[in-house]
CSV table of C-alpha atoms in Angstrom, one decimal:
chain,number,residue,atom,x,y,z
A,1,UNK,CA,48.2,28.5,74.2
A,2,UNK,CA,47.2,30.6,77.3
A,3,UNK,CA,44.2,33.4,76.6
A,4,UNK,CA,47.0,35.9,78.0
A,5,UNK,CA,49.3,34.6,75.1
A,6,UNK,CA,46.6,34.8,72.6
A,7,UNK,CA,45.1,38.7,73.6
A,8,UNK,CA,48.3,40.0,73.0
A,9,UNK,CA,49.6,38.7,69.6
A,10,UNK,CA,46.1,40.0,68.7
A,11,UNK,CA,46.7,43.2,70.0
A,12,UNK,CA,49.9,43.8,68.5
A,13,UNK,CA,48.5,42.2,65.2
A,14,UNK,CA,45.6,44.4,65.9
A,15,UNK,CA,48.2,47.4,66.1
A,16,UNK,CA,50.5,47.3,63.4
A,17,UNK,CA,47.2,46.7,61.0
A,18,UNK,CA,45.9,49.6,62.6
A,19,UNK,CA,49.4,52.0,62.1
A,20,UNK,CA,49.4,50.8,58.3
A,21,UNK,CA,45.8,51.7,57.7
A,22,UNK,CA,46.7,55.1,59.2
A,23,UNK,CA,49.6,55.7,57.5
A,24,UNK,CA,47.4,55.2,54.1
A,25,UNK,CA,44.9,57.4,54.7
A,26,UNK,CA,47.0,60.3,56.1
A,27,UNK,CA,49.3,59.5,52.9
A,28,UNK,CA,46.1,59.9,50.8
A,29,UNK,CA,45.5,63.0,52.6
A,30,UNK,CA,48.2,64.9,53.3
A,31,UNK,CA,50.7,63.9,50.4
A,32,UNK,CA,49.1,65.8,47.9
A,33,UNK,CA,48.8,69.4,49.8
A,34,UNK,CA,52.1,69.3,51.0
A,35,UNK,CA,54.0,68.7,47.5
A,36,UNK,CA,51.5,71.8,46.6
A,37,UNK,CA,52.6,74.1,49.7
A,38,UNK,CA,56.2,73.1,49.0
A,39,UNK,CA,56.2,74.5,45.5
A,40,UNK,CA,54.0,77.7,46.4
A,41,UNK,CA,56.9,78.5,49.0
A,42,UNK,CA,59.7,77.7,46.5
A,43,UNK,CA,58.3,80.0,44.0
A,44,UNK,CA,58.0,82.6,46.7
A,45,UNK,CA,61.2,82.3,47.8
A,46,UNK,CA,62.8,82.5,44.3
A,47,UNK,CA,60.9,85.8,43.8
A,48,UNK,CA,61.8,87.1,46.7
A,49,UNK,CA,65.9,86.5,45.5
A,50,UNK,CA,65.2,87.7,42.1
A,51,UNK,CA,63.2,91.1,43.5
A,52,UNK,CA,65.4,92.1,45.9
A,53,UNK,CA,68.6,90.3,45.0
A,54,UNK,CA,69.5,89.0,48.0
A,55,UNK,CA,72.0,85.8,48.2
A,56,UNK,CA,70.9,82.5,49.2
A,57,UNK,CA,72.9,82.6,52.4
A,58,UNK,CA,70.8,86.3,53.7
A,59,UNK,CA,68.0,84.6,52.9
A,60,UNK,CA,68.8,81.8,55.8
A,61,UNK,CA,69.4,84.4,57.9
A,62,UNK,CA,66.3,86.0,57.0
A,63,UNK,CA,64.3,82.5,57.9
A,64,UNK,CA,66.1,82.0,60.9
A,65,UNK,CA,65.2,85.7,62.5
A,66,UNK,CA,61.7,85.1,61.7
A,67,UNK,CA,61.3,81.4,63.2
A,68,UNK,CA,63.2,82.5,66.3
A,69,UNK,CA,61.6,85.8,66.7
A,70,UNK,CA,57.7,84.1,66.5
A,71,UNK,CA,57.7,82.8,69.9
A,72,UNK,CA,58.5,86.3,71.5
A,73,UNK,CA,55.5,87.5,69.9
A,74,UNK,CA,53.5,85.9,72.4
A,75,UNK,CA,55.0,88.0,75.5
A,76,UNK,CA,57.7,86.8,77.8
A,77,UNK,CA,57.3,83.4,78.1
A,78,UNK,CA,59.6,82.2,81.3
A,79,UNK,CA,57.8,84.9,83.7
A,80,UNK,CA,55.8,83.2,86.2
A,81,UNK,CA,52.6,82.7,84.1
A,82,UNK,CA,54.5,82.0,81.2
A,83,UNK,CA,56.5,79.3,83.5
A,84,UNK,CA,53.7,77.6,85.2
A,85,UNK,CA,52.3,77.3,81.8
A,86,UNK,CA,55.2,75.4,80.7
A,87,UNK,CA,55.1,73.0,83.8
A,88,UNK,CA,51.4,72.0,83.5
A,89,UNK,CA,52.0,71.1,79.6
A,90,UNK,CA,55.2,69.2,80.9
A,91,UNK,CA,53.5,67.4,83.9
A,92,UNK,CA,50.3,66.7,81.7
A,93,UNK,CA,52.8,65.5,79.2
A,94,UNK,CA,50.7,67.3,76.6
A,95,UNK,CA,54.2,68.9,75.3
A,96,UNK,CA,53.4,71.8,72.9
A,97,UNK,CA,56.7,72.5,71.8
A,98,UNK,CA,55.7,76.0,71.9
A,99,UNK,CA,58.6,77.2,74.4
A,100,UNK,CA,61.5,75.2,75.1
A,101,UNK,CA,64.4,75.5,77.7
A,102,UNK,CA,67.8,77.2,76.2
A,103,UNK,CA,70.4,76.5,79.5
A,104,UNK,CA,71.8,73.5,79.9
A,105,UNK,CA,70.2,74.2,83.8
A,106,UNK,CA,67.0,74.7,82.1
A,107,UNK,CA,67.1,71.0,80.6
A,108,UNK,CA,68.2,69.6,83.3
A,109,UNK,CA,65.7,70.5,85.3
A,110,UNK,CA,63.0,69.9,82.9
A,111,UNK,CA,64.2,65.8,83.4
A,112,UNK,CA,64.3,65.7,86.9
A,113,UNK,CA,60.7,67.8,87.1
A,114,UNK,CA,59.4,65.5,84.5
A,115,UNK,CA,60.2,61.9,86.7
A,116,UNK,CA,58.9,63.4,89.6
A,117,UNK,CA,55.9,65.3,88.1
A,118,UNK,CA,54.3,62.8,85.4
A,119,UNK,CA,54.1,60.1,87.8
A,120,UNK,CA,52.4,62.4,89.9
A,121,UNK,CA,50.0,63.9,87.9
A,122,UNK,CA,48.7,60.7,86.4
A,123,UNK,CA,47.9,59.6,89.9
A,124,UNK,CA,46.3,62.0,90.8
A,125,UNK,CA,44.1,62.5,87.5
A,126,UNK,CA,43.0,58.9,87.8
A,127,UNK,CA,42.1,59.6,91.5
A,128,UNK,CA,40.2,62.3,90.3
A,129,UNK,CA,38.4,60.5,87.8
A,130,UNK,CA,37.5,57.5,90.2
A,131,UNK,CA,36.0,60.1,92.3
A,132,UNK,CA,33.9,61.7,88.9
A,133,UNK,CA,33.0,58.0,88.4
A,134,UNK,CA,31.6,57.4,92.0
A,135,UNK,CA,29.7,61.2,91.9
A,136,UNK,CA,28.4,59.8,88.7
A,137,UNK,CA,27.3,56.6,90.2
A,138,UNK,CA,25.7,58.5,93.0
A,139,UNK,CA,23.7,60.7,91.0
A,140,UNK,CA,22.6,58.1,88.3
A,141,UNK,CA,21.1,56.1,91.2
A,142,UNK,CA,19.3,58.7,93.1
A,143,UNK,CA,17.6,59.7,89.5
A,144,UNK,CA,16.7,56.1,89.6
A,145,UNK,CA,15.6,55.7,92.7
A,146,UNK,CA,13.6,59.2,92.3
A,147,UNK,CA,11.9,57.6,89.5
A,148,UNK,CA,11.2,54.2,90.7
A,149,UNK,CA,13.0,51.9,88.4
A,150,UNK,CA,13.5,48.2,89.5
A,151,UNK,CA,17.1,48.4,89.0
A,152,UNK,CA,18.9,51.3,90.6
A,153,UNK,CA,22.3,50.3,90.6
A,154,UNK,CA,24.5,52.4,88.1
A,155,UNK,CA,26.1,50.0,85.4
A,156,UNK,CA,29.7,50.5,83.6
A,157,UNK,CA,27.6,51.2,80.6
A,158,UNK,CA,25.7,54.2,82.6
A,159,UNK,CA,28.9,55.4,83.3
A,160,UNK,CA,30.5,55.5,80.6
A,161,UNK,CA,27.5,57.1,78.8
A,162,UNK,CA,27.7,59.8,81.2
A,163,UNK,CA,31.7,60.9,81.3
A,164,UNK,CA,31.3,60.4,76.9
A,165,UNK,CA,28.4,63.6,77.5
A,166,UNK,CA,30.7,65.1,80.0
A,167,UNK,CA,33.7,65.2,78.1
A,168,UNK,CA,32.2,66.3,74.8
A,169,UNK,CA,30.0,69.2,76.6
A,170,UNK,CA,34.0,70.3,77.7
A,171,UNK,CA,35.0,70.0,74.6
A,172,UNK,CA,32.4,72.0,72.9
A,173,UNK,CA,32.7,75.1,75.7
A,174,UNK,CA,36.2,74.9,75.8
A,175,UNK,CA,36.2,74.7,71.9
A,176,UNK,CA,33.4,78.5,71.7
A,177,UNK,CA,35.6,79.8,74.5
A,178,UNK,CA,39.0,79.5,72.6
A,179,UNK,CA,37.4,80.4,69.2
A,180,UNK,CA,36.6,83.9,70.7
A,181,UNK,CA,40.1,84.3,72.4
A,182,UNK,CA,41.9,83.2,69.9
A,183,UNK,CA,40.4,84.3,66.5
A,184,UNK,CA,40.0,80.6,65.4
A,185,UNK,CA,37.2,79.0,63.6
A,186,UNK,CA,35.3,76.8,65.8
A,187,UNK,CA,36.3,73.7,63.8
A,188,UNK,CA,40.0,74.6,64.6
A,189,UNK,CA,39.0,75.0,67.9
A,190,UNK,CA,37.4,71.4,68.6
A,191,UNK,CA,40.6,70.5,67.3
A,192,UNK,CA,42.7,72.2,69.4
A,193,UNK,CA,40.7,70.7,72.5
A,194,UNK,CA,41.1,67.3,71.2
A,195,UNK,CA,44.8,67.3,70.7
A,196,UNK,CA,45.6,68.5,74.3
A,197,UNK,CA,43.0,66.7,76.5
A,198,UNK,CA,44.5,63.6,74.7
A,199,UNK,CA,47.4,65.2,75.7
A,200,UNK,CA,49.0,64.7,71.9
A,201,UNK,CA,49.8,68.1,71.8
A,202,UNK,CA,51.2,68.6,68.3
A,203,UNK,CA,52.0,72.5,68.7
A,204,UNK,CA,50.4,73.4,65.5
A,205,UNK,CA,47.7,75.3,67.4
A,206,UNK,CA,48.5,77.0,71.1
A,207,UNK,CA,46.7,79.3,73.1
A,208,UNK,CA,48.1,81.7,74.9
A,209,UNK,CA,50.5,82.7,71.9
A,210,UNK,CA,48.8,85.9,70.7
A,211,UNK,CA,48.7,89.8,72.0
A,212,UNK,CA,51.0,89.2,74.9
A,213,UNK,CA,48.4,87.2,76.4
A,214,UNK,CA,50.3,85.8,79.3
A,215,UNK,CA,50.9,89.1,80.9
A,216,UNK,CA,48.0,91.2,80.0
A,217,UNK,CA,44.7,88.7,80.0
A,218,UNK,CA,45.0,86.9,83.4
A,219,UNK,CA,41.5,85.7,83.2
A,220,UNK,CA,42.3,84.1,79.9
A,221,UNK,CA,45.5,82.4,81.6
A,222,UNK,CA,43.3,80.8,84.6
A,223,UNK,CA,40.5,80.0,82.1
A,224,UNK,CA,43.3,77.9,79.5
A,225,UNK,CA,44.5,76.4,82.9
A,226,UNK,CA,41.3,75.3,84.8
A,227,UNK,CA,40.0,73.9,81.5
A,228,UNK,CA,43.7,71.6,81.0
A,229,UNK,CA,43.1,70.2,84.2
A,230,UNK,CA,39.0,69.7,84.4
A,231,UNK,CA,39.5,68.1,80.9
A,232,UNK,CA,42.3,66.1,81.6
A,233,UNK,CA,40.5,64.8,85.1
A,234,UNK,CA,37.3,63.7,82.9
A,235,UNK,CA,39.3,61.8,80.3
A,236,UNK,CA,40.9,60.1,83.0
A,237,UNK,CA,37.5,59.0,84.3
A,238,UNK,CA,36.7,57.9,80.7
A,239,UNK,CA,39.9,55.5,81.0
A,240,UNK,CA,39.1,54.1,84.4
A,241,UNK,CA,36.0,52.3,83.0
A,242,UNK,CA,37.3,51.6,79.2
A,243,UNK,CA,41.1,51.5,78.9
A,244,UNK,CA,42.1,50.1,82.4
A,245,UNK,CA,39.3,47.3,82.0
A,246,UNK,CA,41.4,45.9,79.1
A,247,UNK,CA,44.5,46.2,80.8
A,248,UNK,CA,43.3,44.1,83.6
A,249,UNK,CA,42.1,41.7,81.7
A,250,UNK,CA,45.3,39.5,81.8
A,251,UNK,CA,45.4,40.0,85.2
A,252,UNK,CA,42.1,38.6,85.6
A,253,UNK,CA,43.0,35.3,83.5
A,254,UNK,CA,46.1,34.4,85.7
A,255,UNK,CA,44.4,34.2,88.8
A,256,UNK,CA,41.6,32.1,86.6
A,257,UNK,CA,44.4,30.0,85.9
A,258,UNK,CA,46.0,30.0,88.8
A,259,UNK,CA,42.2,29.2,90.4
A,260,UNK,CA,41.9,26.3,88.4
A,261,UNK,CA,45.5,24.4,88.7
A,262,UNK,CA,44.7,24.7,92.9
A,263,UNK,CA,41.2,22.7,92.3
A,264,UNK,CA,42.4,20.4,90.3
A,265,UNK,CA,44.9,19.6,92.9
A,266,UNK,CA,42.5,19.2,95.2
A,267,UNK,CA,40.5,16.8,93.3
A,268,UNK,CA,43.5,14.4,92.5
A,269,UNK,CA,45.1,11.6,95.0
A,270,UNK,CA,49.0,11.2,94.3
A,271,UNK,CA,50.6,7.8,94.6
A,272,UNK,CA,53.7,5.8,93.8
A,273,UNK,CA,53.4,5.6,90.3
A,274,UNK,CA,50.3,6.7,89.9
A,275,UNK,CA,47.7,9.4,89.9
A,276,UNK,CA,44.3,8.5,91.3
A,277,UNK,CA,41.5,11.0,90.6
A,278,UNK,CA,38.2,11.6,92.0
A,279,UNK,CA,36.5,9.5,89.7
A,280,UNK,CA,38.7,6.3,91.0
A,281,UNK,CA,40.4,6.5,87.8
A,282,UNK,CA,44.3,5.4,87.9
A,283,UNK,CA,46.6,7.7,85.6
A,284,UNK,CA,49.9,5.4,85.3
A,285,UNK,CA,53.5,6.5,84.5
A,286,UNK,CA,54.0,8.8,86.8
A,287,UNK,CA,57.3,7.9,88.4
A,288,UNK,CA,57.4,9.0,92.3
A,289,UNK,CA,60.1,10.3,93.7
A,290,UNK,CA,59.6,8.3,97.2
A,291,UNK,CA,59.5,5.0,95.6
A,292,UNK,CA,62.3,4.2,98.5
A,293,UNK,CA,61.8,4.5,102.1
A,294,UNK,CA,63.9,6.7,103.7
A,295,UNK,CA,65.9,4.4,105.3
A,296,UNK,CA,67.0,2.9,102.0
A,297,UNK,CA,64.1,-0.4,102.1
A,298,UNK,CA,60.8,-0.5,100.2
A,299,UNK,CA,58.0,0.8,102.6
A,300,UNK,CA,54.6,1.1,101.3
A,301,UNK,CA,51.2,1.4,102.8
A,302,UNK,CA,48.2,-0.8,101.3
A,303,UNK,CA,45.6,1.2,99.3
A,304,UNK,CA,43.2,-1.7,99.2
A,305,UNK,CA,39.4,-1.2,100.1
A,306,UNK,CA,39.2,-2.2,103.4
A,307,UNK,CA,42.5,0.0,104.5
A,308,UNK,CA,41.5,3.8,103.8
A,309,UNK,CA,43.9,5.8,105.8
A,310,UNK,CA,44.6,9.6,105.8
A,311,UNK,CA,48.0,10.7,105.9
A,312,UNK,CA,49.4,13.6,108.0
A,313,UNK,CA,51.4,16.6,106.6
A,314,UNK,CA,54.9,15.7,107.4
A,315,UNK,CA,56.8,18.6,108.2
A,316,UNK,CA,59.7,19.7,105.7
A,317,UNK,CA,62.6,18.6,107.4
A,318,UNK,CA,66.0,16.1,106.6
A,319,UNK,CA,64.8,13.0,105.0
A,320,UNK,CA,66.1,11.1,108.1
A,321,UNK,CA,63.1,13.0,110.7
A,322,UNK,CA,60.7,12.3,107.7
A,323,UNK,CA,60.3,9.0,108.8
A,324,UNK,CA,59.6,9.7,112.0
A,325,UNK,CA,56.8,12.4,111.1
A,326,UNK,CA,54.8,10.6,108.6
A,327,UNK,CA,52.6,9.3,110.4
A,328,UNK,CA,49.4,7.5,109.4
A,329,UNK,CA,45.6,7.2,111.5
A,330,UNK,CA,42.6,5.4,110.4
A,331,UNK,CA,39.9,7.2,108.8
A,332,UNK,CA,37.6,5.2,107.1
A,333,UNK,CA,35.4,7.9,105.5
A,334,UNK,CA,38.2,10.5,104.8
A,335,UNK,CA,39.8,9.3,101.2
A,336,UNK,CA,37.4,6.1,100.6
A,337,UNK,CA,35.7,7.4,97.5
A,338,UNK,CA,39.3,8.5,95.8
A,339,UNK,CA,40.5,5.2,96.3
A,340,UNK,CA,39.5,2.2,93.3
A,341,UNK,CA,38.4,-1.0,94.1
A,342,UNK,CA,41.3,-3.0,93.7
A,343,UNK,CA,42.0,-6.5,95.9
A,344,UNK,CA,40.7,-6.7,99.4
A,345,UNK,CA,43.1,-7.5,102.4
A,346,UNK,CA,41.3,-10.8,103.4
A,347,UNK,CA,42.0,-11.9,99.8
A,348,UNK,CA,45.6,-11.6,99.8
A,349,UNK,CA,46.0,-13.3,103.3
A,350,UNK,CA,46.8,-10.2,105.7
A,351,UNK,CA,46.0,-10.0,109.0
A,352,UNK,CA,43.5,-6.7,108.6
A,353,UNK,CA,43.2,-7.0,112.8
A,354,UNK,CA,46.6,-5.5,112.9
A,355,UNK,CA,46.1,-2.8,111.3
A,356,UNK,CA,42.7,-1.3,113.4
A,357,UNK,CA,44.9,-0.9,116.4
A,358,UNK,CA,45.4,2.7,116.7
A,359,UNK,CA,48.2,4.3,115.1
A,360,UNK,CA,49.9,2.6,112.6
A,361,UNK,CA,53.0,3.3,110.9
A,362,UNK,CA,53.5,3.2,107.1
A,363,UNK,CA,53.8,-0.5,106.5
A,364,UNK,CA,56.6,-2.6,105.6
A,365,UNK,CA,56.1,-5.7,103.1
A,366,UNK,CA,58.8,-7.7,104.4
A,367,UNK,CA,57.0,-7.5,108.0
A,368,UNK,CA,53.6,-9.4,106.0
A,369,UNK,CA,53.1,-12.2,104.1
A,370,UNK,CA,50.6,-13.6,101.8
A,371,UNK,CA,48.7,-16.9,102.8
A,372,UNK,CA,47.3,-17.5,99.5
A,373,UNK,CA,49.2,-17.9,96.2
A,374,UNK,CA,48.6,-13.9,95.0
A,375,UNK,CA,52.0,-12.7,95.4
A,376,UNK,CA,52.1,-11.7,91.7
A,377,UNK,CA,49.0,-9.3,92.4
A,378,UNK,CA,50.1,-8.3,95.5
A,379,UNK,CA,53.2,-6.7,93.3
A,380,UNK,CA,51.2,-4.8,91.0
A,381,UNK,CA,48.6,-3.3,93.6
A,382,UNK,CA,49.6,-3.7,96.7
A,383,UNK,CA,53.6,-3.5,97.5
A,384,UNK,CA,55.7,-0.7,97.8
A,385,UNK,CA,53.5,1.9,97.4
A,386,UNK,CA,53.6,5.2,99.7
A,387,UNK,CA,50.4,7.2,100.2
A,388,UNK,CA,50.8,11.2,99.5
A,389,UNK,CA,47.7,13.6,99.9
């Protein structure tokens, strides 16, 4: 089985093992607390019935008024700010969740910008993070070269020591920034920075939600935005040297491949029936295709040790010009060491002057014949058998 083949049944092995794990310990978690919050909220809302006597169905309509009327807390949030806000989280694909088109134009358009846009920005993120990569590279070997260390050539382990600082020094401002902003605790904060520059963007958390910040803090608006798209460009540099190395590794084994099956082509000497390698090893049973001439007769050429010929590319043309075309010229160094030592010429009666004339034609046994009593061996090695390179 190919490596290719291999590498990914692993990987999706690899994966599956990995979603099951995860699903455990999150059950382990999470389960509990929720089945908790769940019961605290029932018992809430049954006081709230009995107190105030209200009917199951004002109740809904009670819920409802409060979950729709949260997001409007935050300010207008399809003003310009408020807009170009919810295209960066749609281009980034980070997705809060926190405002969501209502018109059917709205959708729409949210589709088409998406196509367009997410393509886009993931181009140009990883174009920013090759050039963050090459900065990086710069730097790490003029501090080298400033402290004269033999080797001053920036490895992929060098690099990807130095977007890892970068991208946990923005996390940790971004994380103090947001936890004064926002009220958070700085915990909740490293979270938050997390689950958008990984672009997960579960909602739970979202700046920009509180005092009519939108319209009233631009500073805080340019500060949420500049850090989105400096963090996003450094986590793209971290992918450049570790995710993208693994995705190219397949890559990398079919052109191995591919490398391989064109030397050992040319290492290996086709003929009739046969395969002769390097070595002067004969493979047998391999049934040629040109086993007849193309004029309907057995033609072959003599492979013996006193004839080495090299043949010339015949041109791929109709099987009757073929004949014409394939010619064959004497050159006694060119294929002598792929060819075995089977009978010599003088031993089988031929008249080797004829063929050191020049140019000579692929040879036909019925114009030959044997002076001594080998016609038996002349069969096996000898007759009809047509030279290929």
């Amino acid at each position: 089985m190919k490596k290719q083949n291999v590498r990914t049944i692993s990987l999706i092995v690899c994966t599956f093992t990995y979603l099951l794990v995860g699903a455990a310990v999150f059950d382990a978690l999470e389960s509990e607390t929720e089945t908790r919050r769940f019961e605290a909220l029932q018992a809430v809302e049954n006081m709230i019935i009995r107190k105030y006597n209200i009917s199951q169905e004002d109740f809904k309509v009670m819920e409802t008024v409060v979950l729709k009327s949260e997001p409007h807390k935050a300010g207008q949030q399809w003003k310009f700010t408020g807009a170009f806000y919810y295209a960066t989280t749609v281009l980034t694909t980070i997705g809060y969740g926190h405002s969501t088109p209502s018109t059917i134009g709205g959708k729409l358009f949210t589709m088409c910008y998406a196509i367009v846009g997410i393509p886009l920005g993931l181009v140009m993120f990883q174009s920013i993070g090759e050039r963050v990569n090459r900065l990086s590279s710069f730097v790490i070997q003029a501090v080298r070269i400033s402290l004269r260390c033999k080797r001053t050539a920036a490895s992929e382990v060098d690099l990807i020591c130095v977007v890892t600082t970068l991208s946990s020094l923005t996390i940790a401002g971004g994380a103090a920034a947001f936890s004064k902003f926002e009220g958070w605790s700085y915990f909740d904060s490293v979270y938050y920075c997390f689950i958008t520059l990984t672009t997960i963007g579960f909602g739970d958390m979202v700046a920009l939600q509180k005092d009519n910040a939108l319209n009233s803090k631009p500073e805080y608006v340019m500060f949420a935005l500049i850090f989105i798209l400096f963090g996003l460009a450094i986590v793209a540099a971290s992918l450049n040297l570790l995710v993208l190395r693994f995705v190219t590794m397949n890559t990398e084994d079919e052109r191995r491949d591919e490398a391989q099956a064109m030397q050992a082509l040319q290492v290996a000497v086709k003929l009739e029936g046969d395969v002769i390698t390097a070595n002067g090893s004969i493979l047998s049973g391999y049934e040629g295709h040109d086993a007849q001439s193309f004029n309907g007769t057995n033609t072959s050429m003599c492979s013996c040790h006193c004839a080495c010929f090299s043949a010339n590319r015949h041109k791929k043309s109709s099987l009757a010009d073929d004949m014409h075309q394939y010619k064959v010229r004497r050159s006694p160094t060119h294929i002598r060491h792929l060819l075995p030592e089977l009978v010599p010429m003088q031993d089988l009666g031929y008249d080797t002057n004829s063929l050191h004339t020049g140019d000579v034609d692929v040879l036909d046994t019925a114009s030959v014949s044997p002076s001594k009593p080998h016609k038996q061996l002349l069969k096996r090695n000898v007759s009809l058998l047509s030279f290929r390179i």
